[in-house]
């Protein structure tokens, strides 16, 4: 396991900016060496990372249902996908993934920025 928190984010995402601001307040930064920051559109999470998130959080939590990529596919098309197809779609298009997408040093996955979940995972 990495000793750093890995964050997949998108610069234009307000929720990502909130999460990064909160993380900075908690002492997480690229400069401190305890944060790895990746652009989710250029370098989406790996298939293995997505599968682990899928298994721990469920399929529904992984999709960015308010994004353009999701709307272009349509909710019915996403609902009709089998799990393997859904994971392949997520791996192929980072904008389909709910963000920020974080992997803690312990290997847990956080999706979206729910303060209570992030506090429990990173401060507890």
PDB file of C-alpha atoms in Angstrom:
ATOM      1  CA  UNK A   1       0.000   0.000   0.000  1.00  0.00           C
ATOM      2  CA  UNK A   2       1.068   3.524  -0.691  1.00  0.00           C
ATOM      3  CA  UNK A   3       1.749   5.716   2.319  1.00  0.00           C
ATOM      4  CA  UNK A   4       0.063   8.595   0.503  1.00  0.00           C
ATOM      5  CA  UNK A   5      -3.537   9.536  -0.005  1.00  0.00           C
ATOM      6  CA  UNK A   6      -4.281   9.249  -3.728  1.00  0.00           C
ATOM      7  CA  UNK A   7      -6.854  11.738  -5.046  1.00  0.00           C
ATOM      8  CA  UNK A   8      -8.323  11.654  -8.524  1.00  0.00           C
ATOM      9  CA  UNK A   9      -9.927  15.040  -9.119  1.00  0.00           C
ATOM     10  CA  UNK A  10     -10.946  17.493 -11.815  1.00  0.00           C
ATOM     11  CA  UNK A  11      -9.774  21.115 -11.628  1.00  0.00           C
ATOM     12  CA  UNK A  12     -13.168  22.528 -12.672  1.00  0.00           C
ATOM     13  CA  UNK A  13     -15.064  20.493 -10.052  1.00  0.00           C
ATOM     14  CA  UNK A  14     -16.239  22.546  -7.080  1.00  0.00           C
ATOM     15  CA  UNK A  15     -16.602  19.455  -4.901  1.00  0.00           C
ATOM     16  CA  UNK A  16     -13.010  18.486  -5.678  1.00  0.00           C
ATOM     17  CA  UNK A  17     -11.813  21.961  -4.726  1.00  0.00           C
ATOM     18  CA  UNK A  18     -13.697  21.727  -1.402  1.00  0.00           C
ATOM     19  CA  UNK A  19     -12.143  18.347  -0.677  1.00  0.00           C
ATOM     20  CA  UNK A  20      -8.641  19.570  -1.510  1.00  0.00           C
ATOM     21  CA  UNK A  21      -9.119  22.649   0.662  1.00  0.00           C
ATOM     22  CA  UNK A  22     -10.238  20.491   3.590  1.00  0.00           C
ATOM     23  CA  UNK A  23      -7.310  18.112   3.030  1.00  0.00           C
ATOM     24  CA  UNK A  24      -4.871  21.038   3.066  1.00  0.00           C
ATOM     25  CA  UNK A  25      -6.334  22.113   6.415  1.00  0.00           C
ATOM     26  CA  UNK A  26      -5.674  18.578   7.684  1.00  0.00           C
ATOM     27  CA  UNK A  27      -2.030  18.720   6.576  1.00  0.00           C
ATOM     28  CA  UNK A  28      -2.299  16.754   3.329  1.00  0.00           C
ATOM     29  CA  UNK A  29      -0.311  18.172   0.430  1.00  0.00           C
ATOM     30  CA  UNK A  30       1.749  17.096  -2.537  1.00  0.00           C
ATOM     31  CA  UNK A  31       4.663  19.097  -1.102  1.00  0.00           C
ATOM     32  CA  UNK A  32       4.440  17.254   2.234  1.00  0.00           C
ATOM     33  CA  UNK A  33       4.618  13.968   0.330  1.00  0.00           C
ATOM     34  CA  UNK A  34       1.440  12.534   1.843  1.00  0.00           C
ATOM     35  CA  UNK A  35      -0.858  13.351  -1.101  1.00  0.00           C
ATOM     36  CA  UNK A  36      -0.779  12.147  -4.698  1.00  0.00           C
ATOM     37  CA  UNK A  37      -2.998  14.285  -6.922  1.00  0.00           C
ATOM     38  CA  UNK A  38      -4.126  12.979 -10.329  1.00  0.00           C
ATOM     39  CA  UNK A  39      -6.401  14.495 -12.977  1.00  0.00           C
ATOM     40  CA  UNK A  40      -9.286  12.042 -13.290  1.00  0.00           C
ATOM     41  CA  UNK A  41      -9.865  12.991 -16.947  1.00  0.00           C
ATOM     42  CA  UNK A  42      -6.254  12.323 -17.981  1.00  0.00           C
ATOM     43  CA  UNK A  43      -5.459   9.458 -15.640  1.00  0.00           C
ATOM     44  CA  UNK A  44      -8.629   7.732 -14.382  1.00  0.00           C
ATOM     45  CA  UNK A  45      -8.397   5.126 -11.628  1.00  0.00           C
ATOM     46  CA  UNK A  46      -7.190   1.717 -12.738  1.00  0.00           C
ATOM     47  CA  UNK A  47      -9.530  -1.177 -13.338  1.00  0.00           C
ATOM     48  CA  UNK A  48      -8.332  -2.761 -10.082  1.00  0.00           C
ATOM     49  CA  UNK A  49      -8.985   0.447  -8.123  1.00  0.00           C
ATOM     50  CA  UNK A  50     -12.444   0.757  -9.648  1.00  0.00           C
ATOM     51  CA  UNK A  51     -13.253  -2.899  -8.940  1.00  0.00           C
ATOM     52  CA  UNK A  52     -12.242  -2.476  -5.279  1.00  0.00           C
ATOM     53  CA  UNK A  53     -14.452   0.631  -5.030  1.00  0.00           C
ATOM     54  CA  UNK A  54     -17.281  -1.193  -6.794  1.00  0.00           C
ATOM     55  CA  UNK A  55     -17.074  -4.064  -4.311  1.00  0.00           C
ATOM     56  CA  UNK A  56     -16.895  -1.843  -1.225  1.00  0.00           C
ATOM     57  CA  UNK A  57     -19.244   1.012  -2.179  1.00  0.00           C
ATOM     58  CA  UNK A  58     -21.520  -0.457  -4.817  1.00  0.00           C
ATOM     59  CA  UNK A  59     -22.054   0.420  -8.421  1.00  0.00           C
ATOM     60  CA  UNK A  60     -24.443   3.328  -7.913  1.00  0.00           C
ATOM     61  CA  UNK A  61     -21.995   5.424  -5.879  1.00  0.00           C
ATOM     62  CA  UNK A  62     -19.307   5.295  -8.581  1.00  0.00           C
ATOM     63  CA  UNK A  63     -21.190   7.060 -11.361  1.00  0.00           C
ATOM     64  CA  UNK A  64     -21.179  10.860 -11.681  1.00  0.00           C
ATOM     65  CA  UNK A  65     -24.875  11.073 -12.527  1.00  0.00           C
ATOM     66  CA  UNK A  66     -24.800  14.855 -12.973  1.00  0.00           C
ATOM     67  CA  UNK A  67     -21.987  14.852 -15.530  1.00  0.00           C
ATOM     68  CA  UNK A  68     -22.144  15.280 -19.297  1.00  0.00           C
ATOM     69  CA  UNK A  69     -20.682  11.842 -20.015  1.00  0.00           C
ATOM     70  CA  UNK A  70     -23.383  10.152 -17.922  1.00  0.00           C
ATOM     71  CA  UNK A  71     -26.146  12.212 -19.511  1.00  0.00           C
ATOM     72  CA  UNK A  72     -24.780  11.390 -22.985  1.00  0.00           C
ATOM     73  CA  UNK A  73     -25.009   7.666 -22.212  1.00  0.00           C
ATOM     74  CA  UNK A  74     -28.351   7.967 -20.473  1.00  0.00           C
ATOM     75  CA  UNK A  75     -29.396   6.430 -17.193  1.00  0.00           C
ATOM     76  CA  UNK A  76     -31.253   3.598 -18.919  1.00  0.00           C
ATOM     77  CA  UNK A  77     -28.127   2.563 -20.844  1.00  0.00           C
ATOM     78  CA  UNK A  78     -26.031   2.639 -17.677  1.00  0.00           C
ATOM     79  CA  UNK A  79     -28.650   0.631 -15.782  1.00  0.00           C
ATOM     80  CA  UNK A  80     -28.696  -1.970 -18.579  1.00  0.00           C
ATOM     81  CA  UNK A  81     -24.902  -2.509 -18.414  1.00  0.00           C
ATOM     82  CA  UNK A  82     -23.614  -5.618 -16.739  1.00  0.00           C
ATOM     83  CA  UNK A  83     -20.971  -5.067 -14.071  1.00  0.00           C
ATOM     84  CA  UNK A  84     -18.004  -5.741 -16.363  1.00  0.00           C
ATOM     85  CA  UNK A  85     -19.308  -3.285 -18.973  1.00  0.00           C
ATOM     86  CA  UNK A  86     -19.979  -0.662 -16.298  1.00  0.00           C
ATOM     87  CA  UNK A  87     -16.440  -1.000 -14.933  1.00  0.00           C
ATOM     88  CA  UNK A  88     -14.982  -0.778 -18.449  1.00  0.00           C
ATOM     89  CA  UNK A  89     -17.012   2.381 -19.133  1.00  0.00           C
ATOM     90  CA  UNK A  90     -15.795   3.970 -15.890  1.00  0.00           C
ATOM     91  CA  UNK A  91     -12.162   3.057 -16.639  1.00  0.00           C
ATOM     92  CA  UNK A  92     -12.447   4.520 -20.142  1.00  0.00           C
ATOM     93  CA  UNK A  93     -13.952   7.886 -19.184  1.00  0.00           C
ATOM     94  CA  UNK A  94     -12.866   9.605 -15.984  1.00  0.00           C
ATOM     95  CA  UNK A  95     -15.753  12.055 -16.260  1.00  0.00           C
ATOM     96  CA  UNK A  96     -18.166   9.173 -15.642  1.00  0.00           C
ATOM     97  CA  UNK A  97     -16.659   8.643 -12.194  1.00  0.00           C
ATOM     98  CA  UNK A  98     -18.038  10.470  -9.170  1.00  0.00           C
ATOM     99  CA  UNK A  99     -15.354  12.775  -7.882  1.00  0.00           C
ATOM    100  CA  UNK A 100     -13.244  13.301  -6.048  1.00  0.00           C
ATOM    101  CA  UNK A 101     -12.236   9.653  -6.011  1.00  0.00           C
ATOM    102  CA  UNK A 102      -9.765   8.928  -3.221  1.00  0.00           C
ATOM    103  CA  UNK A 103      -7.804   5.915  -2.067  1.00  0.00           C
ATOM    104  CA  UNK A 104      -6.536   6.074   1.494  1.00  0.00           C
ATOM    105  CA  UNK A 105      -3.095   4.755   2.469  1.00  0.00           C
ATOM    106  CA  UNK A 106      -4.943   1.749   3.964  1.00  0.00           C
ATOM    107  CA  UNK A 107      -6.637   1.038   0.628  1.00  0.00           C
ATOM    108  CA  UNK A 108     -10.166   2.264   1.448  1.00  0.00           C
ATOM    109  CA  UNK A 109     -12.033   4.191  -1.236  1.00  0.00           C
ATOM    110  CA  UNK A 110     -13.822   7.507  -0.780  1.00  0.00           C
ATOM    111  CA  UNK A 111     -16.103   8.809  -3.517  1.00  0.00           C
ATOM    112  CA  UNK A 112     -17.565  12.307  -3.574  1.00  0.00           C
ATOM    113  CA  UNK A 113     -16.840  14.600  -0.657  1.00  0.00           C
ATOM    114  CA  UNK A 114     -18.924  13.697   2.365  1.00  0.00           C
ATOM    115  CA  UNK A 115     -17.112  15.363   5.256  1.00  0.00           C
ATOM    116  CA  UNK A 116     -18.145  12.796   7.862  1.00  0.00           C
ATOM    117  CA  UNK A 117     -16.883   9.897   5.732  1.00  0.00           C
ATOM    118  CA  UNK A 118     -13.592  11.622   5.004  1.00  0.00           C
ATOM    119  CA  UNK A 119     -13.076  12.534   8.658  1.00  0.00           C
ATOM    120  CA  UNK A 120     -13.753   8.963   9.758  1.00  0.00           C
ATOM    121  CA  UNK A 121     -11.405   7.513   7.142  1.00  0.00           C
ATOM    122  CA  UNK A 122      -8.569  10.008   7.506  1.00  0.00           C
ATOM    123  CA  UNK A 123      -8.696  11.192  11.099  1.00  0.00           C
ATOM    124  CA  UNK A 124     -10.111   8.164  12.866  1.00  0.00           C
TER     125      UNK A 124
END
